[in-house]
Structure formats: C-alpha cells, structure tokens
Short mmCIF file of C-alpha atoms in Angstrom, two decimals:
data_model
loop_
_atom_site.label_atom_id
_atom_site.label_comp_id
_atom_site.label_asym_id
_atom_site.label_seq_id
_atom_site.Cartn_x
_atom_site.Cartn_y
_atom_site.Cartn_z
CA MET A 77 81.75 114.37 92.97
CA THR A 78 83.98 111.29 93.19
CA ASP A 79 83.51 110.96 89.41
CA GLY A 80 85.72 113.68 88.01
CA HIS A 81 87.63 114.48 91.18
CA GLY A 82 91.27 115.52 90.87
CA ASP A 83 94.12 113.07 91.42
CA ASP A 84 92.29 110.28 89.55
CA LEU A 85 95.53 108.35 89.05
CA TYR A 86 93.64 105.08 89.37
CA ARG A 87 92.25 105.66 85.86
CA TYR A 88 95.71 105.63 84.29
CA SER A 89 98.66 103.25 84.31
CA ASP A 90 101.71 105.44 83.73
CA ILE A 91 101.30 108.99 85.06
CA ARG A 92 104.69 110.64 85.71
CA LEU A 93 103.70 114.18 86.64
CA ASN A 94 100.56 115.01 88.60
CA PHE A 95 99.20 118.57 88.43
CA SER A 96 95.59 117.54 89.03
CA SER A 97 95.38 117.78 92.83
CA ASN A 98 95.85 120.96 94.87
CA ILE A 99 98.80 119.44 96.69
CA TYR A 100 102.53 120.12 96.47
CA ASN A 101 104.02 116.78 95.53
CA HIS A 102 107.61 117.34 96.66
CA LEU A 103 107.52 117.08 100.43
CA ASP A 104 109.90 114.54 101.96
CA HIS A 105 107.81 111.77 103.53
CA SER A 106 110.68 109.45 104.41
CA GLY A 107 110.43 110.23 108.14
CA LEU A 108 106.67 109.68 108.19
CA ASP A 109 106.98 106.48 106.16
CA ALA A 110 109.53 105.04 108.57
CA PHE A 111 107.44 106.10 111.56
CA LEU A 112 104.29 104.43 110.21
CA CYS A 113 106.20 101.24 109.40
CA GLY A 114 107.28 101.19 113.03
CA HIS A 115 103.65 101.51 114.16
CA ILE A 116 102.03 99.11 111.70
CA GLU A 117 101.01 96.86 114.60
CA THR A 118 98.38 99.43 115.59
CA VAL A 119 96.15 98.15 112.77
CA HIS A 120 95.65 94.93 114.74
CA SER A 121 93.59 96.75 117.37
CA TYR A 122 90.67 99.12 117.20
CA PRO A 123 91.59 102.80 117.12
CA GLU A 124 90.21 105.26 119.66
CA PRO A 125 86.41 105.45 119.12
CA VAL A 126 86.91 109.22 119.06
CA PRO A 127 90.42 110.48 118.13
CA ALA A 128 90.73 112.43 121.38
CA SER A 129 94.53 112.19 121.58
CA LEU A 130 94.93 113.82 118.18
CA GLU A 131 92.21 116.38 118.90
CA ALA A 132 93.93 117.45 122.10
CA GLN A 133 97.34 117.89 120.47
CA TRP A 134 96.07 119.56 117.29
CA ALA A 135 93.85 121.95 119.27
CA LEU A 136 96.81 122.81 121.50
CA ARG A 137 98.85 123.81 118.44
CA MET A 138 95.95 126.07 117.39
CA GLY A 139 95.69 127.70 120.81
CA LEU A 140 92.34 126.00 121.43
CA THR A 141 91.01 123.13 123.55
CA GLY A 142 89.80 119.73 122.42
CA GLN A 143 86.22 120.95 122.86
CA ASN A 144 86.78 123.36 119.96
CA LEU A 145 87.95 120.73 117.46
CA CYS A 146 86.40 117.70 115.79
CA VAL A 147 88.97 115.58 113.93
CA THR A 148 87.48 113.80 110.91
CA ASN A 149 88.28 111.32 108.18
CA GLY A 150 89.45 114.10 105.88
CA ALA A 151 87.91 117.55 105.54
CA THR A 152 85.23 116.06 103.29
CA ASP A 153 83.99 113.97 106.22
CA ALA A 154 83.60 117.22 108.18
CA ILE A 155 81.54 118.72 105.35
CA TYR A 156 79.07 115.83 105.45
CA LEU A 157 78.89 115.89 109.25
CA ILE A 158 78.04 119.59 109.25
CA ALA A 159 75.36 119.11 106.60
CA ARG A 160 73.89 116.22 108.61
CA ALA A 161 73.95 118.20 111.85
CA PHE A 162 71.83 120.91 110.19
CA TYR A 163 69.51 118.57 108.29
CA GLY A 164 66.97 120.37 106.10
CA ALA A 165 68.52 123.82 106.47
CA ASP A 166 68.79 126.59 103.88
CA SER A 167 72.32 126.70 102.49
CA VAL A 168 73.97 129.36 100.35
CA ILE A 169 77.17 128.23 98.60
CA VAL A 170 79.60 130.66 96.99
CA MET A 171 80.47 129.14 93.58
CA PRO A 172 82.27 127.91 91.56
CA THR A 173 83.68 125.78 94.33
CA PHE A 174 84.24 122.29 95.72
CA SER A 175 81.18 120.26 94.73
CA GLU A 176 81.04 118.30 97.98
CA TYR A 177 79.37 121.21 99.78
CA ALA A 178 76.34 121.00 97.50
CA ASP A 179 76.41 117.20 97.39
CA ALA A 180 76.45 116.95 101.18
CA CYS A 181 73.70 119.54 101.53
CA ARG A 182 71.41 117.91 98.99
CA MET A 183 71.97 114.50 100.56
CA ASN A 184 70.73 116.00 103.81
CA MET A 185 67.71 117.76 102.28
CA HIS A 186 69.08 121.31 102.39
CA LYS A 187 67.59 123.95 100.14
CA VAL A 188 70.70 124.95 98.20
CA LYS A 189 71.08 128.38 96.65
CA PRO A 190 74.22 129.32 94.68
CA ALA A 191 75.93 132.69 94.93
CA TYR A 192 78.71 133.82 92.64
CA SER A 193 80.18 136.58 94.79
CA ILE A 194 80.36 137.37 98.49
CA ASP A 195 79.41 140.95 97.69
CA GLY A 196 75.68 141.44 98.14
CA ILE A 197 75.15 137.78 99.01
CA GLN A 198 71.72 136.97 100.45
CA VAL A 199 72.63 135.16 103.65
CA PRO A 200 69.90 132.91 105.09
CA LYS A 201 68.62 134.17 108.44
CA SER A 202 68.75 130.73 110.04
CA GLY A 203 70.73 128.53 107.65
CA LEU A 204 74.31 128.03 106.52
CA CYS A 205 76.71 129.89 104.25
CA TRP A 206 79.56 127.85 102.72
CA ILE A 207 82.71 129.65 101.57
CA CYS A 208 85.96 128.01 100.47
CA ASN A 209 88.85 130.34 101.33
CA PRO A 210 91.27 129.98 99.55
CA ASN A 211 88.71 128.89 97.02
CA ASN A 212 88.92 125.71 95.00
CA PRO A 213 89.18 125.81 91.97
CA THR A 214 89.88 129.53 91.45
CA GLY A 215 92.56 130.11 94.11
CA THR A 216 90.77 133.28 95.23
CA VAL A 217 91.28 134.46 98.82
CA TYR A 218 88.46 136.57 100.24
CA ASP A 219 89.16 139.42 102.62
CA ARG A 220 89.06 138.07 106.16
CA GLN A 221 87.65 141.29 107.60
CA LYS A 222 84.76 141.07 105.17
CA LEU A 223 84.11 137.47 106.19
CA MET A 224 84.19 138.38 109.87
CA LYS A 225 81.73 141.24 109.33
CA MET A 226 79.39 138.91 107.45
CA ALA A 227 79.40 136.48 110.35
CA GLN A 228 78.95 139.20 112.96
CA ASP A 229 76.13 140.90 111.01
CA ASN A 230 74.23 137.61 110.52
CA PRO A 231 74.23 135.85 113.92
CA GLY A 232 71.46 133.42 112.92
CA CYS A 233 73.47 131.97 110.04
CA ILE A 234 76.28 129.43 110.48
CA PHE A 235 79.28 130.38 108.33
CA VAL A 236 81.36 127.40 107.20
CA ILE A 237 84.73 128.69 106.03
CA ASP A 238 86.88 126.00 104.44
CA GLN A 239 90.55 126.90 104.93
CA SER A 240 91.91 123.56 103.74
CA TYR A 241 94.34 125.32 101.38
CA SER A 242 95.64 127.80 103.96
CA VAL A 243 99.30 126.78 103.53
CA PHE A 244 99.24 127.68 99.84
CA THR A 245 98.71 131.43 100.17
CA ASP A 246 100.44 134.38 101.79
CA ARG A 247 97.18 136.29 102.17
CA PRO A 248 95.81 136.65 105.75
CA LEU A 249 93.05 134.20 106.69
CA LEU A 250 90.69 133.87 109.65
CA GLU A 251 92.45 133.02 112.88
CA ASN A 252 91.56 129.76 114.60
CA ARG A 253 90.56 131.50 117.81
CA LYS A 254 87.81 133.36 115.93
CA ALA A 255 86.03 130.07 115.37
CA ALA A 256 86.02 129.45 119.11
CA GLU A 257 84.88 132.98 119.96
CA LEU A 258 81.96 133.38 117.53
CA PRO A 259 78.88 131.17 118.04
CA ASN A 260 78.15 130.96 114.30
CA LEU A 261 81.56 130.30 112.72
CA LEU A 262 83.11 126.98 111.70
CA ILE A 263 86.54 126.66 110.08
CA LEU A 264 87.58 123.56 108.15
CA HIS A 265 91.17 122.31 108.19
CA SER A 266 93.04 119.67 106.18
CA MET A 267 96.20 117.80 107.09
CA THR A 268 95.64 116.05 103.76
CA LYS A 269 96.53 119.24 101.90
CA GLN A 270 99.11 120.66 104.30
CA PHE A 271 101.19 117.49 104.50
CA ALA A 272 100.28 115.90 101.13
CA ILE A 273 98.78 112.73 102.63
CA PRO A 274 95.45 112.32 100.77
CA GLY A 275 95.46 108.56 101.24
CA LEU A 276 95.43 108.85 105.03
CA ARG A 277 92.38 111.16 105.22
CA LEU A 278 92.88 113.63 108.06
CA GLY A 279 90.86 116.79 108.51
CA GLY A 280 88.99 118.71 111.13
CA VAL A 281 86.59 121.49 111.97
CA THR A 282 86.99 124.13 114.67
CA GLY A 283 84.25 126.15 116.31
CA CYS A 284 82.70 127.06 119.61
CA ALA A 285 82.14 124.14 121.99
CA SER A 286 78.38 123.95 121.42
CA LEU A 287 78.70 123.78 117.62
CA ILE A 288 81.46 121.18 117.79
CA ASP A 289 79.38 119.09 120.20
CA ARG A 290 76.42 119.22 117.83
CA ILE A 291 78.54 118.11 114.86
CA SER A 292 80.44 115.43 116.78
CA ARG A 293 77.22 113.63 117.72
CA PHE A 294 76.92 112.49 114.10
CA ARG A 295 80.47 111.16 113.83
CA MET A 296 80.71 107.40 113.49
CA PRO A 297 82.83 105.55 116.07
CA TRP A 298 86.33 104.61 114.86
CA ALA A 299 85.96 107.02 111.91
CA VAL A 300 89.68 107.91 112.02
CA ASN A 301 91.90 104.85 111.71
CA SER A 302 94.88 103.99 113.89
CA LEU A 303 97.59 104.82 111.36
CA ALA A 304 95.95 108.15 110.55
CA ILE A 305 95.90 109.08 114.25
CA GLN A 306 99.56 108.09 114.61
CA ALA A 307 100.44 110.03 111.45
CA GLY A 308 98.62 113.12 112.70
CA LEU A 309 100.51 113.08 115.99
CA TYR A 310 103.82 112.61 114.17
CA LEU A 311 103.12 115.43 111.70
CA LEU A 312 102.19 117.87 114.44
CA ASP A 313 105.56 117.17 116.10
CA HIS A 314 107.45 117.48 112.80
CA ALA A 315 105.49 120.25 111.09
CA GLN A 316 108.67 122.27 110.55
CA ASP A 317 109.97 119.52 108.26
CA TYR A 318 107.01 120.08 105.95
CA ALA A 319 107.21 123.85 105.64
CA ILE A 320 106.60 125.06 102.07
CA ASP A 321 108.54 127.97 100.55
CA ILE A 322 105.30 129.69 99.65
CA GLU A 323 107.01 132.82 98.27
CA SER A 324 108.95 130.82 95.70
CA LEU A 325 105.92 128.66 94.90
CA LEU A 326 103.74 131.70 94.23
CA GLU A 327 106.44 133.27 92.07
CA GLU A 328 106.58 130.07 90.04
CA LYS A 329 102.79 130.13 89.73
CA GLU A 330 102.99 133.63 88.23
CA ARG A 331 105.62 132.47 85.74
CA VAL A 332 103.53 129.50 84.65
CA ALA A 333 100.40 131.66 84.36
CA HIS A 334 102.30 134.12 82.17
CA GLU A 335 103.61 131.32 79.93
CA LEU A 336 100.14 129.84 79.49
CA GLU A 337 98.57 133.23 78.75
CA ALA A 338 101.32 133.88 76.20
CA THR A 339 100.16 130.90 74.15
CA GLY A 340 97.11 132.92 73.13
CA GLY A 341 94.93 129.86 73.56
CA ILE A 342 94.43 129.91 77.33
CA GLU A 343 92.88 132.35 79.79
CA VAL A 344 94.19 132.05 83.35
CA TRP A 345 92.13 133.28 86.30
CA LYS A 346 93.97 135.33 88.89
CA SER A 347 94.91 133.12 91.83
CA ASP A 348 96.22 133.80 95.35
CA THR A 349 97.50 130.22 95.65
CA HIS A 350 99.82 127.82 93.82
CA PHE A 351 96.88 126.34 91.89
CA MET A 352 95.02 128.10 89.11
CA LEU A 353 91.91 127.78 87.00
CA CYS A 354 92.45 127.93 83.24
CA ARG A 355 90.04 128.21 80.31
CA LEU A 356 90.74 127.01 76.80
CA ARG A 357 89.73 129.60 74.19
CA MET A 358 89.04 126.69 71.82
CA GLY A 359 88.60 122.98 72.45
CA ARG A 360 87.61 120.79 75.39
CA ALA A 361 89.58 120.32 78.59
CA SER A 362 88.74 116.60 78.57
CA ALA A 363 90.53 116.22 75.22
CA LEU A 364 93.57 118.09 76.52
CA LYS A 365 93.60 115.93 79.64
CA GLU A 366 93.54 112.69 77.66
CA PHE A 367 96.29 113.91 75.32
CA LEU A 368 98.56 114.88 78.21
CA ALA A 369 97.89 111.63 80.07
CA THR A 370 98.34 109.24 77.17
CA GLU A 371 101.17 111.01 75.30
CA TYR A 372 103.22 112.43 78.17
CA GLY A 373 102.06 110.80 81.41
CA ILE A 374 100.93 114.19 82.70
CA LEU A 375 97.70 114.58 84.67
CA ILE A 376 95.60 117.75 84.94
CA ARG A 377 92.14 118.39 86.42
CA ASP A 378 89.21 118.63 84.03
CA ALA A 379 87.13 121.28 85.84
CA ARG A 380 83.86 121.02 83.93
CA ASN A 381 82.02 119.37 86.84
CA PHE A 382 82.40 122.44 89.05
CA GLU A 383 78.97 124.09 89.03
CA GLY A 384 79.11 127.22 86.88
CA LEU A 385 82.01 126.03 84.70
CA ASP A 386 81.88 124.39 81.29
CA GLU A 387 83.96 121.92 79.29
CA SER A 388 86.64 124.51 78.46
CA PHE A 389 87.97 124.77 82.04
CA PHE A 390 90.86 122.89 83.63
CA ARG A 391 92.89 123.34 86.83
CA ILE A 392 96.55 122.79 87.59
CA ALA A 393 98.71 123.07 90.71
CA VAL A 394 102.29 124.11 89.94
CA GLN A 395 105.14 121.84 90.98
CA LEU A 396 108.90 122.05 90.33
CA PRO A 397 110.00 124.46 87.54
CA HIS A 398 111.30 121.75 85.19
CA GLU A 399 108.06 119.80 85.64
CA ASN A 400 106.01 122.91 84.94
CA ASP A 401 108.05 123.48 81.78
CA GLU A 402 107.20 119.95 80.61
CA LEU A 403 103.52 120.70 81.17
CA ILE A 404 103.70 124.02 79.30
CA ASP A 405 105.52 122.48 76.32
CA ALA A 406 103.02 119.60 76.11
CA ILE A 407 100.05 122.00 76.25
CA LYS A 408 101.61 124.08 73.48
CA GLU A 409 101.95 120.98 71.33
CA TRP A 410 98.25 120.19 71.82
CA LEU A 411 97.21 123.77 71.08
CA TYR A 412 99.22 124.07 67.89
CA GLU A 413 99.02 120.54 66.48
#
C-alpha cells in the first residue's frame, strides 16, 4: 500500500497545494513546533518502552483508563498489531477501503473476504470484521446503531471500527466507552489525522482490557518515539487550538462537489466528510494527477489501488476556498484541453 498512498510529496519537487491526503492542511502548528524544539533533547535518551504516560492522559480524555488504550506508531501500526494478535483468523473487510487492513491480514495469514455493504454482510462466527467509519476513500459514515447491533448480535466476531477520520464529520459515531464495555469491539483513533501530524505517527486502539492486553503483547518496545510522546501530551492539553470548523468545511465540500459535477466529466460520490471520491467519465486518474502536479504543483490521490476501484477514480480533501478554486480550474483545463 505504500506504493500509491496519498501525500506522496516525496515523488515531486514543487507541490504547492496538497489535496491528496485526508488531512486539513491549515491548522496552526507554531505552538507545537516551538514546544518540540524546546524538547529536542529527549531524542538523546530512549523513550518509554511503552508510552504509558501518553496512554494514561489520552485515555483520561476519553473517559477510559490506560488499560483500555494501546497507543501506537500511527493507526496503521495498530492495524498490523491487531492482525498479528489474531493470526490466521477469518477476516471480512467492507470495501472499497484503506488497503492496509487487507495487507495486514494477508501478512498474518488471515483468510480475507471482501464485502461491499454492511447490509447483509456475512460476519465470521469467530473472526474479525473491519469497517472504516468514516470510510476512506468514500467518506461514507455508517449508522452507529447498526454497527452496535452487528457487534451485539455476533459476540464471537471482533469488530474493528476505524474512526481515524472522526473529526471530519458531523454524523454521530461510536462512543469510546462502548469499546470498553463490549468484549468484541475495537475502535481505532488517529492523532495523525486530527492534528495533521502524519510525520510524527501517533495513533491508538481502544477496547476492553482483555483485548487491549492481547494486542499490546505484540507491540515492539520503544515503538513510539520520544518526540511523538511529547507531542501527544502537548496536543491533548491544547486540543482546543486545533478545533476544525467542520460545518464550514462540509459546506465547502458540497460546493466543490457541485462544481466538479457541473463539469459533466466527473462523478462525485456522496460523502459525509471533507474528502470525496471522484470518478472520471473519460480518461485516467493517473494522467490527471501528473498534469496537475507538473503544470500547477497540485497533488491529488490516484485511487485506483483501492480494491474494487479502477483507473478512473481519484480522491481529494477540500482545503481553503481559493485553493479549491485553483484545483477546480486546473481540472477543467485538463478535461477540456
């Protein structure tokens, strides 16, 4: 999955506007930057073997205890730990979605079965069910009551609900305490997405104490580095400084979707988040991506490597209105040239 992942800035030399990652790029990181510069000396010593200080504080903010949370080197690390903890299991994955679920499962000898809707899904009696909610790349949010009923009706199956994009929707999601109360529910979290810090790699998984203990046994020592731990503690204390005006962002998403649909050359999937999946009616998304990158310094996400999608799909995450207008105008030029 690392080949073709969003935010592949390293492939290009002069990207100005980045729509390729499901992150809002306009948070003010000056306070965090200054804080980390003041704690740079922490890299000269080993970090905590297990990031217990961050787990305790993050769990407290969730209304849980440290026994209900495993902090990881990004949410992707949590995905691989879960797959390893249930080595050889049967896994159903609701697709199209983040490819790391399937990659992690196959690496750990799971029998992977795709599902393309949560309605009528055949849940394994003693395996795992992976659901991204809000879903990447579609932006779909599944009804939380339906998800809860699925978990309650299938006690032998572990439900892994990835809520990494929770801050980008106004739809109700599963509450953190539900993960601690149900013996077969895990919820994934991402500071990476919430605070736009993908380079620091901070994520976590919440669940009942026995599930978290099982997963944590496979975590490598010192998996979360010193600066990431310090950053996590700082961000928890300053979360209010990173609040996103989700109402305005979703309104802007609707405007951009309307503008793209109006071109006649693009179909936009309905999204409950600030990112959206688009399909070209003619042409390849890879060609559009290269045109935007080389001619305008604009980066989008070629979505063809999501299982179930083809070379006509791309994904964007809306940013500031004037930046979105630049993207729309550049896409129009490519469509009509």
